[in-house]
């Protein structure tokens, strides 16, 4: 994970909220439902199921308890999404290191199709986080263009980029970035509050997002009462609560074992299906790449292949 992401998480961690009474509830058993998915979605779901079964320790009965929940009672309004969502052309980014210039991105061309799962792979230091930061408007390119929903993103001033980020983009980090004193419910609610969404819609939306990630029954647990995979799912619910069109995830499975990593991928596919979100994530894990719609390989600041 890159320095900017770390800095951002450090900032998030500074927010202090009142402690809430802890209520312990029994573990949630998510239901398994009928799927209306398109054949390609079904194939990917099948691969995930296979992965989860292969990776499940022991020979016991299949554990469906923490699988993502199917459609909840509340379904978000369908919306028109511009396709392609993001087009990156000739992007170059350098940093001053002492008296030298370090060119980290050396002319990146990339297209993110709407409602797809895109993975960025590459060795440490190849420039993945730097590129993700540009996609999310946390940084600007020295050269090249970034079109977000058909409009120039790279030329927006700080204020407009912050506004676009607040409304249209969600971020997920390797180390969850949850507020430790708040319950899962309160963590997700906070993101609606910060996005300026009217209070009247909070409850339904928070419950829907936690249901979508399979944690409806643990919404009053605080982060330390949840496993790493569960904490990451709360972080995902938090990142989608304000209905972004683009979700950027910097190594979201790096801290998790393979089975939990596969669960996160299943959650991502469900979010794309239900919420019409495009997800771009970085990863080093070859086992999860097969569920991507597209994998971009980064080598020394360039996209290969
Ligand atoms: N603000 C900065 N100033 C100087 N160098 C930077 C800055 N941001 C990134 N770099 C350098 O750019 C290179 C690429 O960093 P980046 O974090 O994008 O790589 P990465 O592919 O995400 O790596 P990892 O997989 O380890 O997270 C590294 O050599 C890093 O030190």
Short mmCIF file of C-alpha atoms and ligand atoms in Angstrom, two decimals:
data_model
loop_
_atom_site.label_atom_id
_atom_site.label_comp_id
_atom_site.label_asym_id
_atom_site.label_seq_id
_atom_site.Cartn_x
_atom_site.Cartn_y
_atom_site.Cartn_z
CA UNK A 1 0.00 0.00 0.00
CA UNK A 2 1.27 3.41 -0.90
CA UNK A 3 1.99 6.39 1.25
CA UNK A 4 -1.04 8.46 0.21
CA UNK A 5 -3.46 5.77 1.22
CA UNK A 6 -1.71 5.44 4.57
CA UNK A 7 -1.87 9.16 5.13
CA UNK A 8 -5.56 9.19 4.30
CA UNK A 9 -6.27 6.40 6.77
CA UNK A 10 -4.30 8.21 9.45
CA UNK A 11 -6.52 11.22 8.87
CA UNK A 12 -9.68 9.13 9.05
CA UNK A 13 -8.52 7.64 12.35
CA UNK A 14 -8.46 11.08 13.97
CA UNK A 15 -12.23 11.41 14.06
CA UNK A 16 -13.45 10.71 17.56
CA UNK A 17 -17.01 9.57 18.13
CA UNK A 18 -18.82 8.72 21.39
CA UNK A 19 -18.63 5.12 22.52
CA UNK A 20 -21.79 3.08 22.11
CA UNK A 21 -23.09 0.30 24.31
CA UNK A 22 -22.00 -3.04 22.94
CA UNK A 23 -24.80 -5.45 22.14
CA UNK A 24 -23.80 -9.01 21.39
CA UNK A 25 -25.92 -10.89 18.91
CA UNK A 26 -25.64 -14.43 17.65
CA UNK A 27 -23.65 -15.00 14.49
CA UNK A 28 -25.58 -14.19 11.32
CA UNK A 29 -26.59 -16.91 8.91
CA UNK A 30 -27.01 -15.28 5.53
CA UNK A 31 -29.56 -16.87 3.25
CA UNK A 32 -28.75 -18.23 -0.15
CA UNK A 33 -31.12 -16.99 -2.82
CA UNK A 34 -32.10 -17.56 -6.43
CA UNK A 35 -29.96 -15.72 -8.92
CA UNK A 36 -31.20 -13.82 -11.97
CA UNK A 37 -27.66 -13.18 -13.13
CA UNK A 38 -26.48 -13.11 -16.72
CA UNK A 39 -24.46 -16.19 -17.85
CA UNK A 40 -21.09 -14.39 -17.46
CA UNK A 41 -21.99 -13.33 -13.90
CA UNK A 42 -23.07 -16.92 -13.15
CA UNK A 43 -19.73 -18.23 -14.43
CA UNK A 44 -17.83 -15.84 -12.16
CA UNK A 45 -20.05 -16.66 -9.20
CA UNK A 46 -19.36 -20.35 -9.91
CA UNK A 47 -15.60 -19.73 -9.87
CA UNK A 48 -15.91 -17.95 -6.54
CA UNK A 49 -17.97 -20.77 -5.09
CA UNK A 50 -15.36 -23.22 -6.31
CA UNK A 51 -12.58 -21.15 -4.77
CA UNK A 52 -14.35 -20.87 -1.44
CA UNK A 53 -15.02 -24.63 -1.33
CA UNK A 54 -11.48 -25.49 -2.38
CA UNK A 55 -10.03 -23.15 0.19
CA UNK A 56 -12.37 -24.04 3.05
CA UNK A 57 -10.46 -25.84 5.77
CA UNK A 58 -11.71 -29.21 7.03
CA UNK A 59 -14.27 -31.51 5.45
CA UNK A 60 -17.39 -30.34 7.23
CA UNK A 61 -20.63 -29.18 5.72
CA UNK A 62 -20.37 -26.11 3.45
CA UNK A 63 -20.37 -22.98 5.61
CA UNK A 64 -22.72 -20.48 4.03
CA UNK A 65 -23.01 -18.33 7.15
CA UNK A 66 -20.86 -15.44 6.02
CA UNK A 67 -21.61 -15.49 2.32
CA UNK A 68 -22.90 -12.18 0.96
CA UNK A 69 -26.63 -11.84 1.31
CA UNK A 70 -28.79 -11.82 -1.81
CA UNK A 71 -31.10 -8.93 -2.68
CA UNK A 72 -32.51 -7.30 0.45
CA UNK A 73 -36.02 -5.87 0.74
CA UNK A 74 -34.70 -2.43 -0.17
CA UNK A 75 -33.26 -2.24 -3.67
CA UNK A 76 -31.52 0.94 -4.82
CA UNK A 77 -32.98 2.84 -7.78
CA UNK A 78 -31.45 1.79 -11.10
CA UNK A 79 -29.37 4.58 -12.61
CA UNK A 80 -27.78 5.53 -15.90
CA UNK A 81 -24.05 4.95 -15.82
CA UNK A 82 -21.70 6.37 -18.46
CA UNK A 83 -19.76 3.60 -20.23
CA UNK A 84 -16.77 3.60 -20.23
CA UNK A 85 -16.72 5.13 -16.79
CA UNK A 86 -13.07 6.13 -16.78
CA UNK A 87 -10.66 6.64 -19.67
CA UNK A 88 -6.99 7.26 -18.95
CA UNK A 89 -4.73 8.37 -21.80
CA UNK A 90 -0.98 9.00 -21.79
CA UNK A 91 -0.81 9.61 -18.06
CA UNK A 92 2.61 10.48 -16.66
CA UNK A 93 3.40 11.17 -12.99
CA UNK A 94 6.78 11.99 -11.48
CA UNK A 95 7.89 12.87 -7.96
CA UNK A 96 10.80 14.98 -6.77
CA UNK A 97 13.14 12.85 -4.72
CA UNK A 98 15.93 15.05 -3.42
CA UNK A 99 17.33 16.80 -6.46
CA UNK A 100 16.14 14.04 -8.81
CA UNK A 101 12.85 13.37 -10.56
CA UNK A 102 11.45 9.88 -10.17
CA UNK A 103 9.10 9.03 -13.03
CA UNK A 104 6.62 6.56 -11.53
CA UNK A 105 3.96 6.43 -14.26
CA UNK A 106 5.39 6.49 -17.78
CA UNK A 107 2.41 6.88 -20.10
CA UNK A 108 -0.61 4.91 -18.89
CA UNK A 109 -3.56 4.12 -21.18
CA UNK A 110 -6.47 2.33 -19.59
CA UNK A 111 -10.24 2.05 -19.91
CA UNK A 112 -12.59 1.09 -17.09
CA UNK A 113 -15.86 -0.26 -18.48
CA UNK A 114 -18.94 0.49 -16.39
CA UNK A 115 -20.14 -2.17 -13.94
CA UNK A 116 -16.99 -4.24 -14.13
CA UNK A 117 -14.31 -5.56 -11.80
CA UNK A 118 -10.85 -4.44 -12.88
CA UNK A 119 -7.66 -5.59 -11.20
CA UNK A 120 -4.25 -3.96 -11.30
CA UNK A 121 -1.40 -6.31 -10.62
CA UNK A 122 2.32 -5.72 -10.52
CA UNK A 123 5.38 -5.85 -8.33
CA UNK A 124 5.78 -3.62 -5.33
CA UNK A 125 6.80 -0.15 -6.50
CA UNK A 126 5.45 -0.59 -10.04
CA UNK A 127 3.08 2.36 -9.55
CA UNK A 128 -0.31 0.77 -8.76
CA UNK A 129 -1.20 2.97 -5.79
CA UNK A 130 0.02 6.08 -7.60
CA UNK A 131 -2.35 5.24 -10.45
CA UNK A 132 -5.25 4.48 -8.09
CA UNK A 133 -4.72 7.86 -6.40
CA UNK A 134 -5.00 9.60 -9.78
CA UNK A 135 -8.19 7.69 -10.63
CA UNK A 136 -9.70 8.80 -7.32
CA UNK A 137 -8.68 12.44 -7.72
CA UNK A 138 -6.37 12.30 -4.69
CA UNK A 139 -3.56 13.39 -6.98
CA UNK A 140 -3.17 14.86 -10.48
CA UNK A 141 -1.10 13.71 -13.47
CA UNK A 142 1.79 15.76 -14.86
CA UNK A 143 0.76 14.82 -18.40
CA UNK A 144 -2.11 13.01 -20.04
CA UNK A 145 -5.87 12.91 -19.59
CA UNK A 146 -8.35 11.31 -17.23
CA UNK A 147 -11.98 11.35 -18.34
CA UNK A 148 -14.45 10.41 -15.60
CA UNK A 149 -17.99 9.81 -16.85
CA UNK A 150 -16.96 11.43 -20.14
CA UNK A 151 -15.71 14.65 -18.51
CA UNK A 152 -12.14 15.83 -17.83
CA UNK A 153 -11.23 14.94 -14.26
CA UNK A 154 -7.55 15.87 -14.37
CA UNK A 155 -8.23 19.58 -14.95
CA UNK A 156 -10.72 20.06 -12.09
CA UNK A 157 -9.59 22.29 -9.25
CA UNK A 158 -9.16 20.88 -5.73
CA UNK A 159 -12.63 21.88 -4.63
CA UNK A 160 -14.40 20.26 -7.58
CA UNK A 161 -12.31 17.11 -7.32
CA UNK A 162 -13.14 16.84 -3.62
CA UNK A 163 -16.82 17.25 -4.43
CA UNK A 164 -16.66 14.55 -7.14
CA UNK A 165 -14.83 12.26 -4.74
CA UNK A 166 -17.32 12.81 -1.95
CA UNK A 167 -20.31 11.99 -4.15
CA UNK A 168 -19.11 9.60 -6.85
CA UNK A 169 -16.13 7.65 -5.54
CA UNK A 170 -15.57 5.22 -2.67
CA UNK A 171 -12.25 4.03 -1.24
CA UNK A 172 -11.26 0.79 0.47
CA UNK A 173 -7.87 0.18 2.05
CA UNK A 174 -5.88 -2.85 3.06
CA UNK A 175 -6.25 -2.08 6.76
CA UNK A 176 -10.01 -1.34 6.82
CA UNK A 177 -9.84 2.24 8.19
CA UNK A 178 -12.79 1.80 10.56
CA UNK A 179 -13.36 3.93 13.63
CA UNK A 180 -12.71 1.58 16.55
CA UNK A 181 -15.22 3.05 19.00
CA UNK A 182 -18.13 2.93 16.58
CA UNK A 183 -20.26 -0.11 15.78
CA UNK A 184 -20.45 -1.46 12.24
CA UNK A 185 -23.78 0.37 11.87
CA UNK A 186 -22.34 3.67 13.11
CA UNK A 187 -19.26 3.37 10.90
CA UNK A 188 -21.46 3.03 7.81
CA UNK A 189 -23.82 5.76 8.99
CA UNK A 190 -20.89 8.14 9.41
CA UNK A 191 -20.11 7.93 5.72
CA UNK A 192 -23.70 9.01 4.87
CA UNK A 193 -23.42 11.87 7.34
CA UNK A 194 -20.14 12.98 5.77
CA UNK A 195 -21.59 12.78 2.25
CA UNK A 196 -24.37 15.17 3.31
CA UNK A 197 -27.17 12.64 2.70
CA UNK A 198 -30.43 13.54 4.49
CA UNK A 199 -30.85 11.74 7.82
CA UNK A 200 -34.24 10.32 6.83
CA UNK A 201 -32.60 7.90 4.39
CA UNK A 202 -29.80 6.68 6.67
CA UNK A 203 -31.38 3.71 8.42
CA UNK A 204 -32.64 1.93 5.30
CA UNK A 205 -29.42 2.56 3.45
CA UNK A 206 -27.11 1.48 6.30
CA UNK A 207 -29.10 -1.71 6.84
CA UNK A 208 -29.13 -2.45 3.11
CA UNK A 209 -25.35 -1.99 2.79
CA UNK A 210 -24.61 -4.21 5.79
CA UNK A 211 -27.03 -6.82 4.45
CA UNK A 212 -25.34 -6.69 1.06
CA UNK A 213 -21.99 -7.60 2.61
CA UNK A 214 -23.55 -10.37 4.74
CA UNK A 215 -23.28 -8.59 8.12
CA UNK A 216 -26.86 -7.62 8.88
CA UNK A 217 -26.80 -9.67 12.08
CA UNK A 218 -23.59 -8.11 13.36
CA UNK A 219 -24.36 -4.47 12.81
CA UNK A 220 -23.98 -3.54 16.48
CA UNK A 221 -20.58 -5.12 16.85
CA UNK A 222 -17.53 -2.90 17.06
CA UNK A 223 -14.50 -3.59 14.84
CA UNK A 224 -12.50 -5.46 17.54
CA UNK A 225 -15.40 -7.92 17.90
CA UNK A 226 -15.23 -8.84 14.21
CA UNK A 227 -12.78 -10.97 12.20
CA UNK A 228 -10.49 -9.34 9.63
CA UNK A 229 -12.76 -10.41 6.78
CA UNK A 230 -15.81 -9.04 8.60
CA UNK A 231 -14.07 -5.75 9.30
CA UNK A 232 -13.19 -5.46 5.63
CA UNK A 233 -16.84 -6.11 4.76
CA UNK A 234 -17.91 -3.29 7.09
CA UNK A 235 -15.34 -1.08 5.32
CA UNK A 236 -16.90 -2.09 1.99
CA UNK A 237 -20.42 -1.28 3.26
CA UNK A 238 -19.08 2.07 4.43
CA UNK A 239 -17.45 2.81 1.08
CA UNK A 240 -20.61 2.14 -0.97
CA UNK A 241 -23.16 3.73 1.38
CA UNK A 242 -23.26 7.06 -0.48
CA UNK A 243 -23.78 5.19 -3.80
CA UNK A 244 -20.52 5.93 -5.60
CA UNK A 245 -20.19 4.90 -9.25
CA UNK A 246 -16.51 4.05 -8.80
CA UNK A 247 -14.97 2.02 -5.99
CA UNK A 248 -11.18 2.02 -5.63
CA UNK A 249 -9.61 -0.63 -3.44
CA UNK A 250 -5.91 -0.74 -2.58
CA UNK A 251 -5.03 -4.37 -1.83
CA UNK A 252 -8.31 -5.07 -0.05
CA UNK A 253 -7.46 -8.73 0.54
CA UNK A 254 -3.80 -8.39 1.51
CA UNK A 255 -4.44 -8.89 5.24
CA UNK A 256 -6.83 -11.81 4.74
CA UNK A 257 -6.42 -15.52 4.18
CA UNK A 258 -7.45 -16.99 0.83
CA UNK A 259 -10.93 -18.02 1.95
CA UNK A 260 -11.74 -14.57 3.30
CA UNK A 261 -10.22 -13.05 0.16
CA UNK A 262 -12.62 -15.15 -1.93
CA UNK A 263 -15.54 -13.93 0.22
CA UNK A 264 -14.54 -10.32 -0.42
CA UNK A 265 -14.49 -11.02 -4.15
CA UNK A 266 -17.98 -12.55 -3.91
CA UNK A 267 -19.13 -9.39 -2.12
CA UNK A 268 -17.57 -7.24 -4.87
CA UNK A 269 -19.42 -9.15 -7.59
CA UNK A 270 -22.70 -8.79 -5.71
CA UNK A 271 -22.13 -5.05 -5.29
CA UNK A 272 -21.46 -4.63 -9.01
CA UNK A 273 -24.68 -6.53 -9.79
CA UNK A 274 -26.93 -4.75 -7.32
CA UNK A 275 -25.46 -1.27 -7.15
CA UNK A 276 -24.02 -0.74 -10.66
CA UNK A 277 -20.59 0.16 -9.38
CA UNK A 278 -17.29 -0.18 -11.22
CA UNK A 279 -14.55 -1.56 -9.00
CA UNK A 280 -10.84 -1.12 -9.61
CA UNK A 281 -8.52 -2.83 -7.15
CA UNK A 282 -4.85 -3.59 -6.78
CA UNK A 283 -3.71 -7.05 -5.79
CA UNK A 284 -0.73 -9.37 -5.65
CA UNK A 285 -2.91 -12.46 -5.22
CA UNK A 286 -3.11 -14.59 -8.40
CA UNK A 287 -5.89 -16.79 -6.94
CA UNK A 288 -8.46 -14.00 -6.99
CA UNK A 289 -7.56 -12.63 -10.43
CA UNK A 290 -9.70 -15.17 -12.25
CA UNK A 291 -12.88 -13.45 -11.09
CA UNK A 292 -11.85 -10.10 -12.64
CA UNK A 293 -13.43 -8.82 -15.83
CA UNK A 294 -10.07 -7.40 -16.80
CA UNK A 295 -6.58 -7.61 -15.30
CA UNK A 296 -4.02 -4.92 -16.11
CA UNK A 297 -0.41 -5.83 -15.46
CA UNK A 298 1.83 -2.95 -14.39
CA UNK A 299 5.54 -3.18 -14.99
CA UNK A 300 7.76 -0.31 -13.97
CA UNK A 301 5.18 2.42 -14.51
CA UNK A 302 3.68 1.04 -17.71
CA UNK A 303 0.77 -1.22 -18.55
CA UNK A 304 2.00 -4.39 -20.16
CA UNK A 305 0.04 -6.45 -22.66
N1 LIG B 1 4.86 11.19 -3.12
C1 LIG B 1 5.87 10.45 -3.48
N2 LIG B 1 7.13 10.94 -3.45
C2 LIG B 1 8.16 10.20 -3.84
N3 LIG B 1 8.07 8.95 -4.32
C3 LIG B 1 6.85 8.40 -4.37
C4 LIG B 1 5.68 9.11 -3.95
N4 LIG B 1 4.61 8.31 -4.14
C5 LIG B 1 5.08 7.15 -4.62
N5 LIG B 1 6.42 7.21 -4.77
C6 LIG B 1 7.29 6.15 -5.30
O1 LIG B 1 6.70 5.66 -6.48
C7 LIG B 1 6.94 4.28 -6.63
C8 LIG B 1 5.63 3.55 -6.86
O2 LIG B 1 4.88 3.60 -5.64
P1 LIG B 1 3.43 2.95 -5.53
O3 LIG B 1 3.01 3.09 -4.11
O4 LIG B 1 2.56 3.54 -6.56
O5 LIG B 1 3.76 1.44 -5.89
P2 LIG B 1 2.84 0.14 -5.75
O6 LIG B 1 2.90 -0.59 -7.05
O7 LIG B 1 1.48 0.53 -5.27
O8 LIG B 1 3.60 -0.66 -4.64
P3 LIG B 1 3.01 -1.65 -3.49
O9 LIG B 1 2.51 -2.88 -4.21
O10 LIG B 1 4.21 -1.92 -2.64
O11 LIG B 1 1.93 -0.89 -2.76
C9 LIG B 1 7.69 3.83 -5.39
O12 LIG B 1 9.07 3.78 -5.71
C10 LIG B 1 7.41 4.94 -4.40
O13 LIG B 1 8.45 5.09 -3.49
#
